[in-house]
Coordinates of C-alpha atoms and ligand atoms in Angstrom, one line a residue:
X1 CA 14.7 20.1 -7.9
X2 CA 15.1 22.6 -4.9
X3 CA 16.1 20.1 -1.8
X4 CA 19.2 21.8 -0.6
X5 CA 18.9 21.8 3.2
X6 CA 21.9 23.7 3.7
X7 CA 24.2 25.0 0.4
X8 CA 28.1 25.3 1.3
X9 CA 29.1 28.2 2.2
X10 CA 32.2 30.7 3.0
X11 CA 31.7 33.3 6.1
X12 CA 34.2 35.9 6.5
X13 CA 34.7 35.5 10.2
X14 CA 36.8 37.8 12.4
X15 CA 38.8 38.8 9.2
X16 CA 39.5 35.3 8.8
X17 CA 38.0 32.9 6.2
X18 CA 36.7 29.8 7.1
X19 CA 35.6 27.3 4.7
X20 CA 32.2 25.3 6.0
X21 CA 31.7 23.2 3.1
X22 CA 33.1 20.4 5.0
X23 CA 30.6 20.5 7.8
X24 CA 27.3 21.4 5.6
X25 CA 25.6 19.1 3.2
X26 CA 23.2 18.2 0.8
X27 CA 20.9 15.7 3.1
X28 CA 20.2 13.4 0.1
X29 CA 24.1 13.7 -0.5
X30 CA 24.8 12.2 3.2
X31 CA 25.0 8.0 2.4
X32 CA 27.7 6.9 5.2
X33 CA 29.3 3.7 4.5
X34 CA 27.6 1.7 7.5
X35 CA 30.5 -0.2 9.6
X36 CA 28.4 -2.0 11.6
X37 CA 29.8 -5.7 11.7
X38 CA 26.3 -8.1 12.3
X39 CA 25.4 -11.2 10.2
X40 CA 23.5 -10.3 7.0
X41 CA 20.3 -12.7 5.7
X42 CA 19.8 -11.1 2.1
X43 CA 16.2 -12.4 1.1
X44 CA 15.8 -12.4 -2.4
X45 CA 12.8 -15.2 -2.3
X46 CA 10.1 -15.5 0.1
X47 CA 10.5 -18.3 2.6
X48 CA 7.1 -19.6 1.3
X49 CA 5.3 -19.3 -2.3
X50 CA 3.3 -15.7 -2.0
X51 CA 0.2 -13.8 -2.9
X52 CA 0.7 -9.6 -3.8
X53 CA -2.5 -8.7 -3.0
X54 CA -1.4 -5.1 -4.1
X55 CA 0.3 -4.8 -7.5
X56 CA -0.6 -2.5 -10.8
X57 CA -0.4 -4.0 -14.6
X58 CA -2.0 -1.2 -16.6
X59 CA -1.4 -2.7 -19.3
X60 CA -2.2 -6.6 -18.9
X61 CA -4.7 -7.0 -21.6
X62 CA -1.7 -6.8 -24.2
X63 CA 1.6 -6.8 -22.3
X64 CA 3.9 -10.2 -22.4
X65 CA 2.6 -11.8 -19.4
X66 CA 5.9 -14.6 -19.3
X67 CA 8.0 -11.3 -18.8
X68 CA 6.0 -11.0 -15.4
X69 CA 5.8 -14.8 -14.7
X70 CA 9.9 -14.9 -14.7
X71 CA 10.1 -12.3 -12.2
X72 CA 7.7 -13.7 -10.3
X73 CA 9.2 -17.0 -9.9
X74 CA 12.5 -15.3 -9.1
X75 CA 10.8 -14.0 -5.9
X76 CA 8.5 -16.8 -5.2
X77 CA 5.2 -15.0 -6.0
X78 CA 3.1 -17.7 -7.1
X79 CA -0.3 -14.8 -7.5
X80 CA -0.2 -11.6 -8.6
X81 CA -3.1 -9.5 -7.4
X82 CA -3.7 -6.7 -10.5
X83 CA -5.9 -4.0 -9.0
X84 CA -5.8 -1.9 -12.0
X85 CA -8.6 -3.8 -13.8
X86 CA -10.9 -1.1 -14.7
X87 CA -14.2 -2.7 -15.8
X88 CA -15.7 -3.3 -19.0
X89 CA -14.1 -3.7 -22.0
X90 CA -10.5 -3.0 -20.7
X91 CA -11.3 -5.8 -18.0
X92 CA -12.4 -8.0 -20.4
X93 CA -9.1 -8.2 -22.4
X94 CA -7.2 -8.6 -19.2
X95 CA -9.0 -11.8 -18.4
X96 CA -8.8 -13.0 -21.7
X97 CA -4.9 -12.1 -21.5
X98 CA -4.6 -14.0 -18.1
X99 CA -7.1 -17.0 -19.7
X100 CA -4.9 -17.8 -22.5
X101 CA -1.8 -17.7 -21.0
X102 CA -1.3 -18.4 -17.3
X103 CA -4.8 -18.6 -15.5
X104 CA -3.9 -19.6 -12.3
X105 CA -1.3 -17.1 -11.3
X106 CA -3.4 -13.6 -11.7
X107 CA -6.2 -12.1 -10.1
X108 CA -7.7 -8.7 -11.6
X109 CA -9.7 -6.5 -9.4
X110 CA -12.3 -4.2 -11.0
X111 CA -12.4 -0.4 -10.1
X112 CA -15.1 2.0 -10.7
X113 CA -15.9 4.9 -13.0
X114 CA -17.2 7.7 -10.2
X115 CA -18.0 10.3 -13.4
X116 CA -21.7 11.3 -12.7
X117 CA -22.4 10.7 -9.0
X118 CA -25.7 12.0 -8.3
X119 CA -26.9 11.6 -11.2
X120 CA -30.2 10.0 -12.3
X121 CA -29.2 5.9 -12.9
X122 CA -25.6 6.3 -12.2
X123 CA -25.5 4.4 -9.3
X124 CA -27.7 1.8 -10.3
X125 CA -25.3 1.6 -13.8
X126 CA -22.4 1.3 -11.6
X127 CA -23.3 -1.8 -9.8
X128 CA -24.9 -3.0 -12.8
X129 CA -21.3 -2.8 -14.1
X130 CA -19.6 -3.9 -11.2
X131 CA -22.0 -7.3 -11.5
X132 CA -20.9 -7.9 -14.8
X133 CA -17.1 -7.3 -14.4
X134 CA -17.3 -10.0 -11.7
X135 CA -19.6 -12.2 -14.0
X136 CA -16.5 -11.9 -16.3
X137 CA -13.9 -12.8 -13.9
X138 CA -13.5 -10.2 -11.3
X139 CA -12.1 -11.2 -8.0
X140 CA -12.4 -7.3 -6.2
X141 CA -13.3 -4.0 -6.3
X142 CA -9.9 -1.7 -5.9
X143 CA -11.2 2.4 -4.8
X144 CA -8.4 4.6 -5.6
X145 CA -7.1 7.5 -3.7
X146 CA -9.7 9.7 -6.0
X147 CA -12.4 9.0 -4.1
X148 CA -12.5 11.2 -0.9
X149 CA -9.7 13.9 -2.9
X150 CA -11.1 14.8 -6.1
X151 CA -14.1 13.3 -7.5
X152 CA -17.2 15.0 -7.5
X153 CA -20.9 14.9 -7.9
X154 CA -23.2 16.1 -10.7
X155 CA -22.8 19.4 -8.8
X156 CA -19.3 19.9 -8.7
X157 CA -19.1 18.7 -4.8
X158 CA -16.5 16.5 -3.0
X159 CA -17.8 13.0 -2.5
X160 CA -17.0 11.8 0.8
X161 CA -15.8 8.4 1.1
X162 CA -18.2 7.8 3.0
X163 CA -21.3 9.3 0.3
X164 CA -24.4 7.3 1.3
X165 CA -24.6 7.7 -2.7
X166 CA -22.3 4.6 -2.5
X167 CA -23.4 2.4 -0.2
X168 CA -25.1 0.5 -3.2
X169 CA -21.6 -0.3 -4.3
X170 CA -20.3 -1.6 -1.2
X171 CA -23.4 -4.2 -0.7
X172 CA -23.2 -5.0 -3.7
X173 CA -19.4 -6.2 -3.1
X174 CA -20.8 -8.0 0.0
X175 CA -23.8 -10.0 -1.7
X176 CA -20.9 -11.2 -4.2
X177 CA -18.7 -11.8 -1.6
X178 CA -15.7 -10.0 -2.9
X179 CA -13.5 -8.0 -1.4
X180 CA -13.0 -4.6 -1.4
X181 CA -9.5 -3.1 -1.4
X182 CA -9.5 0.8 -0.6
X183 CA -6.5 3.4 -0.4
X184 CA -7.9 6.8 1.3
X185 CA -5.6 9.7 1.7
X186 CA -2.2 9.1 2.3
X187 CA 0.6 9.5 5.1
X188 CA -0.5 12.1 7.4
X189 CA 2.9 14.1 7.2
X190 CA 1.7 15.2 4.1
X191 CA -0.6 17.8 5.5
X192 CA 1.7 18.6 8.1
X193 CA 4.1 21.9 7.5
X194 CA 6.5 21.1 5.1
X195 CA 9.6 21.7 7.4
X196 CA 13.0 20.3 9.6
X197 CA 10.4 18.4 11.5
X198 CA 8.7 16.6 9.1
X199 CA 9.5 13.2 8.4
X200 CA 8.2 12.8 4.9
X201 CA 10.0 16.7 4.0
X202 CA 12.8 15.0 1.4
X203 CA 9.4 13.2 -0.5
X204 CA 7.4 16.2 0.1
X205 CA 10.6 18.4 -1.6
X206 CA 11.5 15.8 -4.5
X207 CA 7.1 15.5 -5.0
X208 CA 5.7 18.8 -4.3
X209 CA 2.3 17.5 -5.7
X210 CA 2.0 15.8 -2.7
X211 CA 1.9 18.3 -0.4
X212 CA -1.2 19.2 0.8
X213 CA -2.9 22.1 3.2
X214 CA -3.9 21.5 6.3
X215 CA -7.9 21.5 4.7
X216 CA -7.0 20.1 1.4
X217 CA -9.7 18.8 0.5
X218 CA -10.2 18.0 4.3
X219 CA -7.8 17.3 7.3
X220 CA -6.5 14.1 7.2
X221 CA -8.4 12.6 10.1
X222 CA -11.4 13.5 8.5
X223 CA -10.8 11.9 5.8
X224 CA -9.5 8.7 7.4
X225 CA -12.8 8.7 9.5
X226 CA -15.2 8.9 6.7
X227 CA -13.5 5.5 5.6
X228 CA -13.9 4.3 8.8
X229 CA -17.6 5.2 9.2
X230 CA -17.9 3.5 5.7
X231 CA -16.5 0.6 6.8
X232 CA -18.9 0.0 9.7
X233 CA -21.5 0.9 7.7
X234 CA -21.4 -2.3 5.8
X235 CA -20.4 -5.2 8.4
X236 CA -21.2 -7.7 5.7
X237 CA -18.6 -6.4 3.5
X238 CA -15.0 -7.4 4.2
X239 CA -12.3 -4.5 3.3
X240 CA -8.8 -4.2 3.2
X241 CA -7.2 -1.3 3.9
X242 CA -4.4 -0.1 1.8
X243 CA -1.3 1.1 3.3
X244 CA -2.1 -0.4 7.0
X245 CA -4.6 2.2 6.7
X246 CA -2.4 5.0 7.4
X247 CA -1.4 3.8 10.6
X248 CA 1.6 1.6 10.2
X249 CA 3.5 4.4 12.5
X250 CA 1.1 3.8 15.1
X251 CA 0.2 0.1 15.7
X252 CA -1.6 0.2 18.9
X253 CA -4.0 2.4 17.3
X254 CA -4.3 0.4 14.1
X255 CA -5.2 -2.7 16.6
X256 CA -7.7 -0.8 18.3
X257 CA -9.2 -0.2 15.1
X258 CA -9.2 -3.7 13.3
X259 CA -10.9 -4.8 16.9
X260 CA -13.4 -2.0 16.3
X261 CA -14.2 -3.2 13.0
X262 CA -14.4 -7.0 12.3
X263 CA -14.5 -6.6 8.6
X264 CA -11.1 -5.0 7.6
X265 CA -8.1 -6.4 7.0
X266 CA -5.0 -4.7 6.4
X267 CA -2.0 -4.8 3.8
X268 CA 1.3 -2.9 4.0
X269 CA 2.3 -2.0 0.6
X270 CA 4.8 0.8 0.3
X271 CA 4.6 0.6 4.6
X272 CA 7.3 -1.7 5.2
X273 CA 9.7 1.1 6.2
X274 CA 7.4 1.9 9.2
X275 CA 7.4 -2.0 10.3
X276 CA 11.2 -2.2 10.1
X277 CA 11.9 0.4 12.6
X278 CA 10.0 -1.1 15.4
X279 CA 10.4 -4.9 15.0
X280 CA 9.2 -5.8 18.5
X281 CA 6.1 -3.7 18.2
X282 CA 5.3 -5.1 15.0
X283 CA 6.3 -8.8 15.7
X284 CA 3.7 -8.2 18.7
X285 CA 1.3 -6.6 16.0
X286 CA 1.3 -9.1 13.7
X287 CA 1.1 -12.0 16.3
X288 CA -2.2 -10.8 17.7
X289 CA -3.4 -9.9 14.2
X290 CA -2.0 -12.6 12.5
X291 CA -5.3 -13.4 10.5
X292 CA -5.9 -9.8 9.6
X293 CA -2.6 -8.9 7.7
X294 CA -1.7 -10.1 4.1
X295 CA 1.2 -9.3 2.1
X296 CA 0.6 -6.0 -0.5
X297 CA 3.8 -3.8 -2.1
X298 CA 2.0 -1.6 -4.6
X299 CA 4.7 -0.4 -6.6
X300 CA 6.0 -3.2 -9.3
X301 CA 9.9 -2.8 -8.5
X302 CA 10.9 -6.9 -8.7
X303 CA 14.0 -6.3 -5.8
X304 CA 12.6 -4.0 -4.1
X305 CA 10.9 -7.2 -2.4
X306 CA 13.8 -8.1 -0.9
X307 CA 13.6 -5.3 1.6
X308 CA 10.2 -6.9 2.2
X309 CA 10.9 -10.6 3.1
X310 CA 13.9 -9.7 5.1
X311 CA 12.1 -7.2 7.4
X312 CA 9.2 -10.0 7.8
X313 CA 11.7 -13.3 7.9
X314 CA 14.9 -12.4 9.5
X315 CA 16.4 -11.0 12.6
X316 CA 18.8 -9.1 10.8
X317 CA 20.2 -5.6 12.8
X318 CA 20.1 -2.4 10.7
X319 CA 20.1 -2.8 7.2
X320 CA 19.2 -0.6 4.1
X321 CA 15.5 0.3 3.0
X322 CA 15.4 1.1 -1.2
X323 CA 13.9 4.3 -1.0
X324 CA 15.9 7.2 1.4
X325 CA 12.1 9.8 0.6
X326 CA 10.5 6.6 2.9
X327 CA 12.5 6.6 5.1
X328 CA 16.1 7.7 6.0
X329 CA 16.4 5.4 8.8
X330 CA 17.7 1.5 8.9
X331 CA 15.5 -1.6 8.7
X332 CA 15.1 -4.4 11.2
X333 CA 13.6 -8.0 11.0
X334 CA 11.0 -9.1 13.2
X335 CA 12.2 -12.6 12.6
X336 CA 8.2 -14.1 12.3
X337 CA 7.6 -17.7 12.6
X338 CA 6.6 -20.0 10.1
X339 CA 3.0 -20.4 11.0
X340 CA 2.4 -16.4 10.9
X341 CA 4.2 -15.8 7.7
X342 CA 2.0 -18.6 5.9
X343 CA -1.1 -16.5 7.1
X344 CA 0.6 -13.1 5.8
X345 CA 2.2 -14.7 2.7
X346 CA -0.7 -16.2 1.5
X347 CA -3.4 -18.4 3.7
X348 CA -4.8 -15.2 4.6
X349 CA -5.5 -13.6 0.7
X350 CA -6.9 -17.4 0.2
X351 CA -9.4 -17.1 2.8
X352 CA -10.4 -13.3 1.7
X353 CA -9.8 -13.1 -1.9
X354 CA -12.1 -15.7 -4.3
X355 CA -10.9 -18.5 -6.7
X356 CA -7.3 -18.5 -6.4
X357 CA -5.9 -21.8 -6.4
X358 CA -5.5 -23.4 -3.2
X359 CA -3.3 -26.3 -4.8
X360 CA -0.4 -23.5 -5.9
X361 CA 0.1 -23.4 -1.9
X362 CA 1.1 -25.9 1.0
X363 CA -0.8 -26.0 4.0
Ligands
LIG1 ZN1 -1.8 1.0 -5.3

C-alpha cells in the first residue's frame, strides 16, 4: 500500500549532510502519546438497554446466534437490527434461525434484487416478493449503496435512485408500514481530488476503490438529491437515512432537511467521528431532533461501541476514535440527558421499526 506522505530523506546541503528523517514521517506512523491530564468515562455498556438499527449478519440463517447474544449483552444491546436479510429463501432461514432460538432480540430487514429493472413484470415481482418477505417476518426494506452507483436497467442504464420504475416499491413499504432504511453514495470527500486537502485522503490511499471522479456515476449532490426527491415523493413512507444522510459534517443543513421532509429519520452508523468533533453543535442537533435520530453503527466490531456511547453519554475532553482513515482527530462527549438518549437508544426504533418488544425496554 502506497501511503507515504513524505519518505525520509538525506539532502546534501551546502556540502554538508543533513539527516531529515527526524523531522519527516509516515502520517499513519505519527500516534503521539496524548498528555492531556482530564477525567476519563470509558463506556463499555450503554447507559440504557439499546436497539442497532444498522448491523450486518450475512450469515444468520446458520451462524451460532448465542455467540452474538453474549456480545450483545456485554454492551447492553438488547435488539439487533440485521439489514442483510435478502428476501426469499435466504430470509426465510434467517427467521427460522432467530424463531428457534432467541425471537425477541433480532429484527431482519429484507432487501431487494434490482436484476431486470424495466423489464416486463419485474416490478410487479418485486413487490410481490417484498409482500411475502414481510408476510414471513420482515420488519424493513434495507437499499444498498448499489442503487444510484451500479445497477442498471434492462438497457444497460443507471437507475437513479430516484427511478419512477421504483416508486411501486416504496408505496408498497408504506401500505405495510415498514420502514425503509437507505444508504446512497457515500462521504462526499470521495469525489473530491484525492490530495493534502482532503480529509478522507489516508481511507481514500489505504481503499483506492473508493475513490471516485468527480462524474462517477454522477456528482455527489446529484446523487444525494435524487434520494431526496424520492423521499418526498412518497410522504406516506417513513425512511431512514443511513449515515446521517451524508451530512453528519454539516448539521445545520441536515436539520434543514429532516424539516423539509417529515418522513426521514436519521441514523449515524460509521458517523460518530463527525459528532465527536463538534459536541455543542451536535448536543444542539440532537436536542431539536431528538425524535428523528436512532442509534445505527453498521460495521459489527463489539468495542468499537464504546467510542459510540461515550461520545453520546459523557462529557469526556479529547479522547481516541478506533479508526485513524475516519478520522485523525480526537472525540468529545456531548454529555446528553437521560430523556434524549432513551429516544436515540431505543424509544425512537420502537416507534418506527414494527414488532419489537416493547417489554425488553423501560419507559
Ligand atoms: Zn450498512
Amino acid at each position: 500500500m502506497r501511503y507515504i506522505l513524505s519518505v525520509c530523506f538525506t539532502v546534501v546541503l551546502f556540502g554538508q549532510v543533513q539527516s531529515q528523517s527526524s523531522s519527516k514521517m509516515d502520517f499513519e506512523k505519527y500516534e503521539p502519546v496524548n498528555t492531556l491530564v482530564v477525567p476519563e468515562h470509558v463506556v463499555t455498556k450503554a447507559k440504557f438497554p439499546f436497539i442497532d438499527v444498522h448491523n450486518h449478519q450475512w450469515g444468520m440463517g446458520t451462524q451460532n446466534l448465542d455467540d452474538l447474544i453474549k456480545e450483545m449483552d456485554k454492551m447492553n444491546m438488547k435488539v439487533m437490527v440485521n439489514l442483510s436479510g435478502q428476501g426469499g429463501d435466504a430470509l426465510k432461514k434467517m427467521i427460522g434461525n432467530v424463531k428457534d432460538h432467541h425471537p425477541k432480540r433480532f429484527i431482519i430487514f429484507t432487501n431487494i434484487n434490482f436484476n431486470g429493472v424495466g423489464e416486463d413484470g419485474w416490478i410487479d415481482k418485486a413487490v410481490k416478493q417484498l409482500e411475502e418477505d414481510v408476510k414471513n417476518g420482515a420488519n424493513g426494506l434495507k437499499i444498498f449503496k448499489n442503487l444510484g452507483f451500479s445497477v442498471k436497467d434492462k438497457d444497460g442504464k443507471r437507475v437513479a435512485v430516484d427511478d419512477a420504475r421504483l416508486d411501486k416499491i416504496w408505496e408498497k413499504c408504506g401500505e405495510l408500514k415498514i420502514p425503509v432504511l437507505i444508504h446512497t453514495a457515500d462521504p462526499k470527500p470521495f469525489w473530491d481530488p484525492l490530495d493534502e486537502k482532503n480529509e478522507r485522503w489516508l481511507e481514500l490511499a489505504t481503499h483506492p476503490n473508493r475513490k471516485r471522479g468527480p462524474n462517477d456515476p454522477e456528482p455527489w449532490e446529484d446523487l444525494i438529491e435524487e434520494q431526496h426527491r424520492m423521499f418526498k415523493k412518497h410522504k406516506k413512507t417513513t425512511f431512514i437515512a443511513a449515515h446521517f444522510g451524508w451530512y453528519p459534517n454539516d448539521l445545520g443543513h441536515l436539520g434543514k432537511l429532516l424539516d423539509d421532509m417529515p418522513n426521514v429519520v436519521v441514523e449515524f452508523g460509521a458517523v460518530i467521528a463527525e459528532l465527536g468533533r463538534q459536541p455543542r453543535q451536535a448536543k444542539e442537533f440532537f436536542t431539536k431532533y431528538q425524535d428523528r435520530i436512532l442509534f445505527g453503527k453498521d460495521s459489527w466490531v463489539p468495542e468499537e461501541y464504546n467510542t459510540y456511547f461515550r461520545v453520546l453519554e459523557t462529557n469526556d475532553e479529547y479522547f481516541p476514535y478506533h479508526k485513524k482513515y475516519h478520522a485523525f482527530w480526537a472525540m468529545y462527549g456531548m454529555g446528553l440527558p437521560d430523556d434524549i438518549l432513551k429516544k436515540v437508544y431505543y424509544k425512537n426504533a420502537l416507534r418506527i421499526i414494527p414488532n419489537i418488544d416493547k417489554t425488553l425496554f423501560p419507559d
